[in-house]
């Protein structure tokens, strides 16, 4: 029987590539999104994984910054696929680009609630559905999307960097707490990846950004889905942060 994977923010960008990769790897996939405009995108991903890979997919609208929505997401998963959940990919995220004087409390709370609180909510709600069946031979896996912003600092993104550093702390602590119970917890800290997060940036600015990356180009969503695949298969790796970033944090 196929294993079950939930991905938050699975509708676009990195999440879309990860959703497709989960299907390719044979998981039944629960694709979460938040915006009404992303329903059709999520449905299209679900249809594609079903047709191409023969797995089942469930699309669930939920604002994962809210605990009650996370409860609904897990409940819908259990109703469709049963009590056992094998993989959780915490990927939903947003960013502000605002200096720390002008930013509002609502703006930074929104980033912390979406990028960090949702990861706390989802791990809290999903882990009971992992430890009920996980062991050394049947490992469950949590992968959290952090960012190079959580490893370094980024000007005008203090809230984002705080959330992404927090994710790394959460990852290491949960990895230790659940290592003996068959659950591995790791993080991916992408560098610059071509998604809607960069849609406001014009070509000249993109070229300038690319020139700051030692490898000389901006990454693709497939680079992050590939890192996810590695972590899903790496049975002796836990508590680690893997950072596909073109050499960005080496400078
Ligand atoms: P994106 O294209 O803007 O997609 C963001 C995804 O998160 C969408 O699926 C969106 O759903 C979902 N989302 C946002 N808020 C949500 C909420 N409250 N509840 C549920 N879903 C929510 O972003 P991306 O570039 O793929 O980023 C994905 C992750 O990678 C984020 O955690 C981001 O911080 C991280 N990251 C990205 C980069 C980069 O350069 N792109 C670099 C480092 C880290 P809707 O479609 O419904 O809006």
mmCIF file of N, CA, C and O in Angstrom, residues 34 67 76-77 104 117 152 156 166 183-184 212 217 226 248:
data_model
loop_
_atom_site.group_PDB
_atom_site.id
_atom_site.type_symbol
_atom_site.label_atom_id
_atom_site.label_comp_id
_atom_site.label_asym_id
_atom_site.label_seq_id
_atom_site.Cartn_x
_atom_site.Cartn_y
_atom_site.Cartn_z
ATOM 1 N N UNK A 34 -3.551 27.731 0.199
ATOM 2 C CA UNK A 34 -4.333 28.686 0.999
ATOM 3 C C UNK A 34 -5.220 29.584 0.143
ATOM 4 O O UNK A 34 -6.386 29.800 0.452
ATOM 5 N N UNK A 67 -4.042 27.153 13.875
ATOM 6 C CA UNK A 67 -4.033 25.796 14.419
ATOM 7 C C UNK A 67 -5.270 25.015 13.964
ATOM 8 O O UNK A 67 -5.168 23.842 13.577
ATOM 9 N N UNK A 76 -8.660 15.695 7.453
ATOM 10 C CA UNK A 76 -9.006 15.315 6.067
ATOM 11 C C UNK A 76 -8.061 14.227 5.562
ATOM 12 O O UNK A 76 -8.483 13.290 4.857
ATOM 13 N N UNK A 77 -6.787 14.316 5.953
ATOM 14 C CA UNK A 77 -5.795 13.315 5.536
ATOM 15 C C UNK A 77 -6.141 11.947 6.115
ATOM 16 O O UNK A 77 -6.137 10.925 5.403
ATOM 17 N N UNK A 104 5.023 46.798 10.195
ATOM 18 C CA UNK A 104 3.960 46.815 11.202
ATOM 19 C C UNK A 104 3.951 45.489 11.960
ATOM 20 O O UNK A 104 4.467 44.469 11.471
ATOM 21 N N UNK A 117 5.032 29.265 13.104
ATOM 22 C CA UNK A 117 3.957 28.663 13.907
ATOM 23 C C UNK A 117 3.306 27.493 13.170
ATOM 24 O O UNK A 117 2.956 26.482 13.769
ATOM 25 N N UNK A 152 22.189 32.893 7.475
ATOM 26 C CA UNK A 152 22.902 34.177 7.488
ATOM 27 C C UNK A 152 21.885 35.235 7.926
ATOM 28 O O UNK A 152 20.905 34.910 8.566
ATOM 29 N N UNK A 156 16.395 43.865 5.651
ATOM 30 C CA UNK A 156 14.957 44.092 5.471
ATOM 31 C C UNK A 156 14.123 42.810 5.541
ATOM 32 O O UNK A 156 12.987 42.775 5.076
ATOM 33 N N UNK A 166 14.391 29.835 13.327
ATOM 34 C CA UNK A 166 13.549 29.075 14.269
ATOM 35 C C UNK A 166 13.254 27.680 13.754
ATOM 36 O O UNK A 166 13.249 26.700 14.511
ATOM 37 N N UNK A 183 11.510 8.357 13.548
ATOM 38 C CA UNK A 183 11.129 9.544 12.772
ATOM 39 C C UNK A 183 12.380 10.397 12.560
ATOM 40 O O UNK A 183 13.035 10.791 13.520
ATOM 41 N N UNK A 184 12.716 10.655 11.292
ATOM 42 C CA UNK A 184 13.829 11.552 10.974
ATOM 43 C C UNK A 184 13.287 12.941 10.651
ATOM 44 O O UNK A 184 12.244 13.066 10.009
ATOM 45 N N UNK A 212 25.854 37.509 -7.693
ATOM 46 C CA UNK A 212 26.316 37.372 -6.300
ATOM 47 C C UNK A 212 26.432 35.900 -5.885
ATOM 48 O O UNK A 212 26.868 35.596 -4.781
ATOM 49 N N UNK A 217 24.234 31.428 -11.224
ATOM 50 C CA UNK A 217 22.832 31.383 -11.680
ATOM 51 C C UNK A 217 21.890 31.096 -10.511
ATOM 52 O O UNK A 217 22.299 30.565 -9.474
ATOM 53 N N UNK A 226 14.892 17.764 -5.538
ATOM 54 C CA UNK A 226 15.960 16.749 -5.511
ATOM 55 C C UNK A 226 16.547 16.584 -4.116
ATOM 56 O O UNK A 226 16.838 15.462 -3.686
ATOM 57 N N UNK A 248 26.346 30.155 -2.259
ATOM 58 C CA UNK A 248 26.045 31.493 -1.730
ATOM 59 C C UNK A 248 26.577 31.716 -0.312
ATOM 60 O O UNK A 248 27.114 32.780 -0.010
#
